[in-house]
């Protein structure tokens, strides 16, 4: 599903010529797509909180199939007898624009809910690698797509980049239907440790540690009464659903909250410090990654390198490698660094331990941005490799920041993790509506 957003990255000039639009209008095909991702996420998150996530994954897959087939049909080539001519029959820019908007709506559940699903399925010490893998699927797929699209456009036509997504999403739909059950369930108060409970357990741990330092007993077995005092009653687990029941798109309400209340809940989170921090950590490098993609289309397709769509697509091999490296580094460090800091903190876990990854992001992200700016400004002198290398560094830092911010939100603010993760998507996606077009205008003046 991550293939949808960068689908047109290598086709900017091709589509501008076919639809007779300037670069700014062509960039809006991606801008409105991103806006749809952000806006649709507000509705989907409220729906997921009440009725679960499964129906949204199914709906998103269907919308991607339909919108991708729609987008490809806009570019159907005209035929004269048995000969395929080189022009397109009645190219409809507005139709393609709406197809991209529907694609964005279909993509929204996967951008908004996958990290929350990871939180449903895994314990705290297991989430680091899984969260890194989910972000690799998102960002790695996004940056590998132009590599394929450039070659597809050059060989069989740009419309097949849409058709192939429709085909693969159609193959994916049965897998989602049969093998993606509902992960949300109603948690009783006994199944979730409240802040007071965690504070109580931490005080108990510190008390036992103090006794041990004074020569008193340190073993858990030596003081069972203290643990009985703070024991929690055993929760009654719900009955496991049968396979046939798991295939239903809905299996009951997951929350008694009002839908419209949940729909409006994310807006106050704009002012929550943790959400604002996470958006800045994630959104800054995502925004710059979009701008770098604009530079690739505007600079490398022109003098002095004169790249075609295939060569421009190959430039995305670097950021794809950067996404893989970011996944490996975050996967290795996320849980390892947390366990190390727990040990140094006398066995007490704090969600802020997840923020350590931001230090690595600082190194990769800043090196990538400054390096790309210097080398891309003089491509005649530095060639194509160095800008591509620094683009890879920027993307690696972006993945690290995405993993760090998502892990912190899920661990520290579990009660509103749904809304918080949607805020990350909406704040990072919606402003990008104007980013490509505005940056194209700025770049044109500079050139």
Coordinates of C-alpha atoms in Angstrom, one line a residue:
X1 CA 0.0 0.0 0.0
X2 CA 3.0 2.3 0.5
X3 CA 3.4 2.2 -3.3
X4 CA 0.6 4.7 -3.9
X5 CA 2.0 8.0 -2.7
X6 CA 5.3 8.1 -4.7
X7 CA 3.7 6.6 -7.8
X8 CA 4.2 9.7 -9.9
X9 CA 7.7 10.7 -8.6
X10 CA 9.5 9.5 -11.7
X11 CA 6.7 10.5 -14.2
X12 CA 6.6 14.3 -13.6
X13 CA 7.7 15.3 -17.0
X14 CA 5.8 12.6 -18.8
X15 CA 2.5 13.4 -17.2
X16 CA 3.1 17.2 -17.7
X17 CA 3.4 16.6 -21.4
X18 CA 0.5 14.1 -21.7
X19 CA -2.0 16.2 -19.8
X20 CA -0.5 19.5 -20.9
X21 CA -0.1 20.8 -17.4
X22 CA 2.8 22.6 -15.7
X23 CA 5.0 21.0 -13.0
X24 CA 3.0 22.7 -10.3
X25 CA -0.3 21.2 -11.3
X26 CA 1.4 17.8 -11.8
X27 CA 2.8 18.0 -8.3
X28 CA -0.7 18.5 -7.0
X29 CA -1.6 15.0 -8.0
X30 CA 0.6 13.9 -5.1
X31 CA -0.4 16.9 -2.9
X32 CA -4.1 16.2 -2.9
X33 CA -3.4 12.5 -2.4
X34 CA -1.5 13.3 0.8
X35 CA -4.2 15.6 1.9
X36 CA -6.8 12.8 1.5
X37 CA -4.6 10.5 3.6
X38 CA -4.5 13.0 6.4
X39 CA -8.2 14.0 6.4
X40 CA -9.6 10.4 6.0
X41 CA -7.5 9.3 8.9
X42 CA -9.6 11.3 11.4
X43 CA -12.7 9.4 10.4
X44 CA -11.0 6.0 10.3
X45 CA -9.4 6.3 13.7
X46 CA -12.7 7.1 15.3
X47 CA -14.3 4.1 13.5
X48 CA -11.4 1.8 14.5
X49 CA -11.7 2.8 18.2
X50 CA -15.4 1.8 18.2
X51 CA -15.7 -1.1 15.8
X52 CA -12.1 -2.3 15.4
X53 CA -9.5 -2.1 12.6
X54 CA -10.4 -5.1 10.4
X55 CA -13.2 -3.5 8.4
X56 CA -11.0 -0.5 7.6
X57 CA -8.2 -2.7 6.3
X58 CA -10.7 -4.4 4.0
X59 CA -12.3 -1.1 2.9
X60 CA -8.8 0.4 2.3
X61 CA -7.8 -2.5 0.1
X62 CA -11.0 -2.3 -2.0
X63 CA -10.6 1.4 -2.5
X64 CA -7.0 1.0 -3.6
X65 CA -8.1 -1.6 -6.2
X66 CA -10.8 0.6 -7.6
X67 CA -8.9 3.8 -7.6
X68 CA -5.8 2.2 -9.2
X69 CA -7.9 0.7 -12.0
X70 CA -9.6 4.1 -12.4
X71 CA -6.2 6.0 -12.6
X72 CA -4.9 3.6 -15.2
X73 CA -8.1 3.9 -17.3
X74 CA -7.5 7.7 -17.5
X75 CA -4.4 7.0 -19.5
X76 CA -5.8 4.4 -22.0
X77 CA -4.0 4.8 -25.3
X78 CA -5.9 5.3 -28.5
X79 CA -5.8 2.6 -31.1
X80 CA -6.2 2.8 -34.9
X81 CA -7.0 -0.7 -36.2
X82 CA -4.3 -3.0 -34.8
X83 CA -1.8 -0.2 -34.5
X84 CA -1.3 1.6 -31.2
X85 CA -0.7 5.2 -31.8
X86 CA 1.5 7.4 -29.5
X87 CA -1.2 9.8 -28.3
X88 CA -3.7 9.4 -25.5
X89 CA -7.4 9.5 -25.9
X90 CA -9.0 12.5 -24.1
X91 CA -6.6 12.8 -21.2
X92 CA -8.6 13.9 -18.2
X93 CA -6.6 15.6 -15.5
X94 CA -9.6 16.1 -13.2
X95 CA -10.4 12.3 -13.3
X96 CA -6.8 11.3 -12.5
X97 CA -6.8 13.9 -9.7
X98 CA -9.9 12.3 -8.1
X99 CA -8.5 8.8 -8.6
X100 CA -5.5 9.9 -6.6
X101 CA -7.7 11.4 -3.9
X102 CA -9.6 8.1 -3.6
X103 CA -6.2 6.3 -3.5
X104 CA -5.3 8.5 -0.5
X105 CA -8.5 7.5 1.3
X106 CA -7.7 3.9 0.7
X107 CA -4.2 4.3 2.0
X108 CA -5.2 6.1 5.2
X109 CA -6.1 3.0 7.3
X110 CA -2.7 1.5 6.6
X111 CA -0.8 4.7 7.5
X112 CA -3.0 5.4 10.6
X113 CA -3.6 2.0 12.2
X114 CA -0.6 -0.4 11.6
X115 CA 1.5 1.0 14.4
X116 CA -1.5 0.8 16.7
X117 CA -2.0 -2.9 15.6
X118 CA 1.6 -3.5 16.6
X119 CA 0.8 -2.2 20.0
X120 CA -2.2 -4.5 20.2
X121 CA -0.3 -7.6 19.3
X122 CA 3.1 -7.3 21.2
X123 CA 4.5 -6.5 24.6
X124 CA 6.6 -3.5 25.3
X125 CA 9.9 -5.4 25.0
X126 CA 8.8 -6.9 21.6
X127 CA 7.6 -3.8 19.8
X128 CA 10.9 -2.2 18.7
X129 CA 11.8 -4.7 15.9
X130 CA 8.1 -5.0 14.8
X131 CA 7.6 -1.3 14.7
X132 CA 10.8 -0.9 12.7
X133 CA 9.6 -3.5 10.3
X134 CA 6.2 -1.8 9.8
X135 CA 8.0 1.5 9.1
X136 CA 10.4 -0.2 6.7
X137 CA 7.4 -1.6 4.8
X138 CA 5.9 2.0 4.6
X139 CA 9.0 4.0 3.8
X140 CA 11.0 1.3 2.0
X141 CA 8.1 0.6 -0.3
X142 CA 7.6 4.3 -0.9
X143 CA 11.2 4.8 -2.1
X144 CA 11.5 1.6 -4.1
X145 CA 8.3 2.4 -6.1
X146 CA 9.9 5.0 -8.4
X147 CA 12.7 2.6 -9.3
X148 CA 10.0 0.3 -10.8
X149 CA 7.7 3.0 -12.1
X150 CA 10.4 4.7 -14.2
X151 CA 11.1 1.4 -16.0
X152 CA 7.4 0.5 -16.3
X153 CA 6.6 3.9 -17.8
X154 CA 9.5 3.7 -20.3
X155 CA 8.6 0.1 -21.3
X156 CA 4.8 -0.3 -21.3
X157 CA 3.4 3.1 -20.4
X158 CA 2.7 5.1 -17.3
X159 CA -0.9 3.8 -16.9
X160 CA 0.5 0.3 -16.1
X161 CA 2.0 1.7 -12.9
X162 CA -1.7 2.1 -11.8
X163 CA -2.9 -1.2 -13.3
X164 CA -0.2 -3.3 -11.6
X165 CA -1.1 -1.8 -8.2
X166 CA -4.7 -2.8 -8.9
X167 CA -3.6 -6.3 -9.8
X168 CA -1.4 -6.8 -6.8
X169 CA -3.9 -5.3 -4.4
X170 CA -6.5 -7.6 -5.9
X171 CA -4.2 -10.6 -5.1
X172 CA -3.6 -9.1 -1.6
X173 CA -7.3 -8.8 -0.8
X174 CA -8.0 -12.5 -0.1
X175 CA -4.9 -12.6 2.1
X176 CA -6.2 -9.6 4.1
X177 CA -9.7 -11.2 4.3
X178 CA -8.6 -14.6 5.5
X179 CA -5.4 -13.9 7.5
X180 CA -5.9 -10.4 9.1
X181 CA -8.3 -10.9 12.0
X182 CA -9.4 -8.2 14.4
X183 CA -6.6 -7.3 16.9
X184 CA -8.6 -4.9 19.1
X185 CA -10.6 -6.1 22.0
X186 CA -12.2 -4.7 25.1
X187 CA -9.6 -4.5 27.9
X188 CA -10.9 -4.7 31.4
X189 CA -9.4 -2.5 34.0
X190 CA -7.6 -5.5 35.4
X191 CA -5.8 -6.2 32.2
X192 CA -4.3 -2.7 31.9
X193 CA -1.9 -1.3 34.5
X194 CA -2.9 2.2 35.4
X195 CA -0.4 5.0 36.2
X196 CA -1.2 4.5 39.9
X197 CA -0.5 0.8 39.7
X198 CA 2.8 1.3 37.9
X199 CA 3.8 4.0 40.4
X200 CA 2.9 1.6 43.2
X201 CA 5.0 -1.2 41.8
X202 CA 7.9 1.1 41.2
X203 CA 7.8 2.2 44.9
X204 CA 7.7 -1.4 45.9
X205 CA 10.7 -2.2 43.8
X206 CA 12.6 0.7 45.2
X207 CA 11.7 -0.4 48.8
X208 CA 13.0 -3.9 48.1
X209 CA 16.2 -2.5 46.6
X210 CA 16.7 -0.3 49.7
X211 CA 16.2 -3.2 52.0
X212 CA 18.8 -5.2 50.1
X213 CA 21.3 -2.4 50.3
X214 CA 20.9 -2.4 54.1
X215 CA 21.6 -6.1 54.4
X216 CA 17.9 -7.1 54.4
X217 CA 16.3 -9.7 52.1
X218 CA 16.3 -8.9 48.4
X219 CA 14.6 -12.0 46.9
X220 CA 11.1 -11.7 45.7
X221 CA 10.3 -14.9 47.6
X222 CA 11.5 -13.4 50.8
X223 CA 8.7 -10.9 51.1
X224 CA 5.6 -12.4 49.5
X225 CA 3.2 -10.4 51.7
X226 CA 4.3 -7.1 50.1
X227 CA 3.5 -8.5 46.7
X228 CA 0.1 -9.9 47.8
X229 CA -0.7 -6.4 49.0
X230 CA -0.4 -5.0 45.5
X231 CA -1.6 -8.1 43.6
X232 CA -4.2 -7.7 40.8
X233 CA -7.2 -9.9 40.4
X234 CA -7.2 -12.3 37.5
X235 CA -9.1 -10.9 34.5
X236 CA -11.8 -12.9 32.8
X237 CA -10.6 -13.5 29.2
X238 CA -13.2 -13.3 26.4
X239 CA -14.0 -16.4 24.5
X240 CA -11.8 -17.0 21.5
X241 CA -13.6 -16.3 18.2
X242 CA -14.0 -19.2 15.8
X243 CA -12.4 -18.9 12.3
X244 CA -15.7 -18.2 10.7
X245 CA -16.4 -15.4 13.3
X246 CA -13.0 -13.9 12.6
X247 CA -13.9 -13.4 9.0
X248 CA -16.7 -11.0 9.8
X249 CA -15.7 -7.3 9.2
X250 CA -17.3 -6.4 12.5
X251 CA -17.5 -8.4 15.7
X252 CA -19.0 -5.9 18.2
X253 CA -18.2 -2.5 19.6
X254 CA -14.8 -2.1 21.2
X255 CA -15.6 1.2 23.0
X256 CA -18.7 2.7 24.5
X257 CA -17.5 6.2 23.6
X258 CA -19.6 8.4 21.2
X259 CA -18.3 8.4 17.6
X260 CA -18.4 12.2 17.2
X261 CA -16.6 12.7 20.5
X262 CA -13.8 10.4 19.2
X263 CA -13.9 12.2 15.9
X264 CA -13.1 15.5 17.6
X265 CA -10.7 14.1 20.2
X266 CA -7.6 14.4 18.0
X267 CA -7.9 18.2 17.7
X268 CA -6.9 19.1 21.3
X269 CA -3.9 16.8 20.8
X270 CA -2.4 19.4 18.4
X271 CA -1.3 21.1 21.6
X272 CA -0.1 18.1 23.5
X273 CA 3.7 18.4 24.0
X274 CA 4.4 14.7 23.2
X275 CA 2.3 14.7 20.0
X276 CA 3.9 18.0 18.9
X277 CA 7.4 16.7 19.5
X278 CA 6.6 13.5 17.6
X279 CA 5.2 15.4 14.7
X280 CA 8.3 17.6 14.5
X281 CA 10.6 14.6 14.7
X282 CA 8.7 12.7 12.0
X283 CA 7.3 15.5 9.9
X284 CA 10.4 17.6 9.3
X285 CA 12.3 14.9 7.6
X286 CA 9.3 13.6 5.7
X287 CA 8.7 17.1 4.4
X288 CA 12.3 17.4 3.3
X289 CA 12.1 13.9 1.6
X290 CA 9.2 15.1 -0.5
X291 CA 11.1 18.3 -1.4
X292 CA 14.2 16.2 -2.4
X293 CA 11.9 14.1 -4.6
X294 CA 10.9 17.4 -6.3
X295 CA 14.6 18.3 -6.8
X296 CA 15.2 14.9 -8.4
X297 CA 12.4 15.5 -10.9
X298 CA 13.3 19.1 -11.6
X299 CA 17.1 19.1 -11.7
X300 CA 18.2 15.7 -12.8
X301 CA 15.7 15.6 -15.7
X302 CA 17.2 18.8 -17.1
X303 CA 20.8 20.0 -17.8
X304 CA 23.5 19.1 -17.2
X305 CA 22.7 15.4 -16.6
X306 CA 19.5 15.1 -18.8
X307 CA 18.1 12.0 -17.0
X308 CA 15.1 10.2 -18.5
X309 CA 12.3 8.7 -16.3
X310 CA 14.2 5.4 -16.0
X311 CA 17.4 7.0 -14.7
X312 CA 15.4 9.3 -12.4
X313 CA 13.7 6.2 -11.1
X314 CA 17.0 4.5 -10.4
X315 CA 18.0 7.5 -8.2
X316 CA 15.5 6.1 -5.7
X317 CA 17.7 3.0 -5.1
X318 CA 19.7 5.2 -2.7
X319 CA 16.8 6.2 -0.4
X320 CA 15.5 2.6 -0.5
X321 CA 18.8 1.4 0.8
X322 CA 18.7 4.2 3.4
X323 CA 15.3 3.0 4.6
X324 CA 16.7 -0.6 4.9
X325 CA 19.7 0.7 6.9
X326 CA 17.4 2.8 9.1
X327 CA 15.3 -0.3 9.7
X328 CA 18.3 -2.4 10.7
X329 CA 19.7 0.3 13.0
X330 CA 16.4 1.0 14.7
X331 CA 15.6 -2.7 15.0
X332 CA 18.9 -3.4 16.6
X333 CA 18.9 -0.3 18.9
X334 CA 15.2 0.1 19.8
X335 CA 14.8 -2.8 22.2
X336 CA 18.5 -3.2 23.1
X337 CA 19.0 0.4 24.2
X338 CA 15.7 0.2 26.2
X339 CA 16.8 -3.0 28.0
X340 CA 20.2 -1.4 28.8
X341 CA 18.6 1.7 30.3
X342 CA 16.1 -0.4 32.3
X343 CA 19.1 -2.2 33.8
X344 CA 20.8 1.1 34.6
X345 CA 17.6 2.4 36.1
X346 CA 17.4 -0.5 38.6
X347 CA 14.9 -2.5 36.6
X348 CA 12.3 0.3 36.2
X349 CA 11.0 1.0 32.7
X350 CA 10.3 4.5 31.5
X351 CA 8.8 5.3 28.0
X352 CA 11.3 8.1 27.6
X353 CA 14.0 5.4 27.0
X354 CA 12.6 5.2 23.4
X355 CA 13.8 8.7 22.7
X356 CA 17.4 7.6 22.6
X357 CA 17.0 6.7 18.9
X358 CA 16.6 10.4 18.1
X359 CA 20.3 10.9 18.7
X360 CA 21.1 8.6 15.8
X361 CA 18.4 10.3 13.7
X362 CA 20.2 13.6 14.3
X363 CA 23.4 12.3 12.8
X364 CA 21.8 10.6 9.8
X365 CA 19.2 13.3 9.1
X366 CA 21.4 16.4 9.4
X367 CA 24.3 14.8 7.4
X368 CA 21.8 13.9 4.6
X369 CA 20.1 17.3 4.4
X370 CA 23.3 19.4 4.4
X371 CA 25.2 16.9 2.1
X372 CA 22.3 16.8 -0.4
X373 CA 21.9 20.6 -0.4
X374 CA 25.6 21.1 -1.2
X375 CA 26.0 18.4 -3.8
X376 CA 22.7 18.8 -5.6
X377 CA 23.4 22.5 -6.1
X378 CA 26.4 21.6 -8.2
X379 CA 25.5 18.3 -10.0
X380 CA 27.8 19.2 -12.8
X381 CA 30.7 19.0 -10.4
X382 CA 29.6 16.2 -8.0
X383 CA 27.6 14.1 -10.4
X384 CA 24.7 11.9 -9.3
X385 CA 26.2 9.6 -6.7
X386 CA 26.8 12.0 -3.8
X387 CA 23.4 13.5 -3.9
X388 CA 21.9 10.0 -4.0
X389 CA 24.1 9.0 -1.1
X390 CA 23.0 11.9 1.1
X391 CA 19.4 11.3 0.1
X392 CA 19.8 7.8 1.5
X393 CA 21.2 9.3 4.8
X394 CA 18.2 11.6 5.1
X395 CA 15.7 8.7 4.6
X396 CA 17.6 6.6 7.1
X397 CA 17.2 9.3 9.7
X398 CA 13.5 9.7 8.8
X399 CA 12.9 6.0 9.5
X400 CA 14.7 6.2 12.8
X401 CA 12.6 9.2 13.8
X402 CA 9.4 7.5 12.8
X403 CA 10.2 4.4 14.9
X404 CA 11.3 6.5 17.9
X405 CA 8.2 8.7 17.9
X406 CA 5.7 5.9 17.3
X407 CA 7.2 3.7 20.0
X408 CA 7.2 6.6 22.5
X409 CA 3.5 7.5 21.8
X410 CA 2.4 3.8 22.0
X411 CA 4.3 3.2 25.3
X412 CA 3.8 6.5 27.1
X413 CA 0.2 7.4 26.0
X414 CA -1.5 4.1 25.4
X415 CA -4.9 5.5 26.3
X416 CA -4.9 7.9 23.3
X417 CA -2.4 6.1 21.1
X418 CA -5.0 5.8 18.3
X419 CA -5.6 9.6 18.1
X420 CA -1.9 10.4 18.7
X421 CA -0.7 8.2 15.8
X422 CA -3.4 9.7 13.6
X423 CA -2.1 13.1 14.5
X424 CA 1.3 12.1 13.3
X425 CA -0.1 11.1 10.0
X426 CA -2.4 14.1 9.6
X427 CA 0.2 16.7 10.7
X428 CA 2.8 15.1 8.5
X429 CA 0.6 14.5 5.4
X430 CA -1.9 17.4 5.2
X431 CA 0.7 20.3 5.0
X432 CA 2.4 18.4 2.1
X433 CA -0.6 19.4 0.0
X434 CA 1.1 22.7 -0.7
X435 CA 4.7 21.6 -0.3
X436 CA 5.3 20.2 -3.8
X437 CA 3.6 23.0 -5.7
X438 CA 5.1 25.8 -3.6
X439 CA 8.5 24.2 -3.8
X440 CA 8.2 23.9 -7.6
X441 CA 7.5 27.6 -7.8
X442 CA 10.4 28.5 -5.6
X443 CA 12.8 26.2 -7.5
X444 CA 11.7 27.6 -10.8
X445 CA 12.6 31.1 -9.7
X446 CA 15.9 30.0 -8.4
X447 CA 16.7 28.1 -11.7

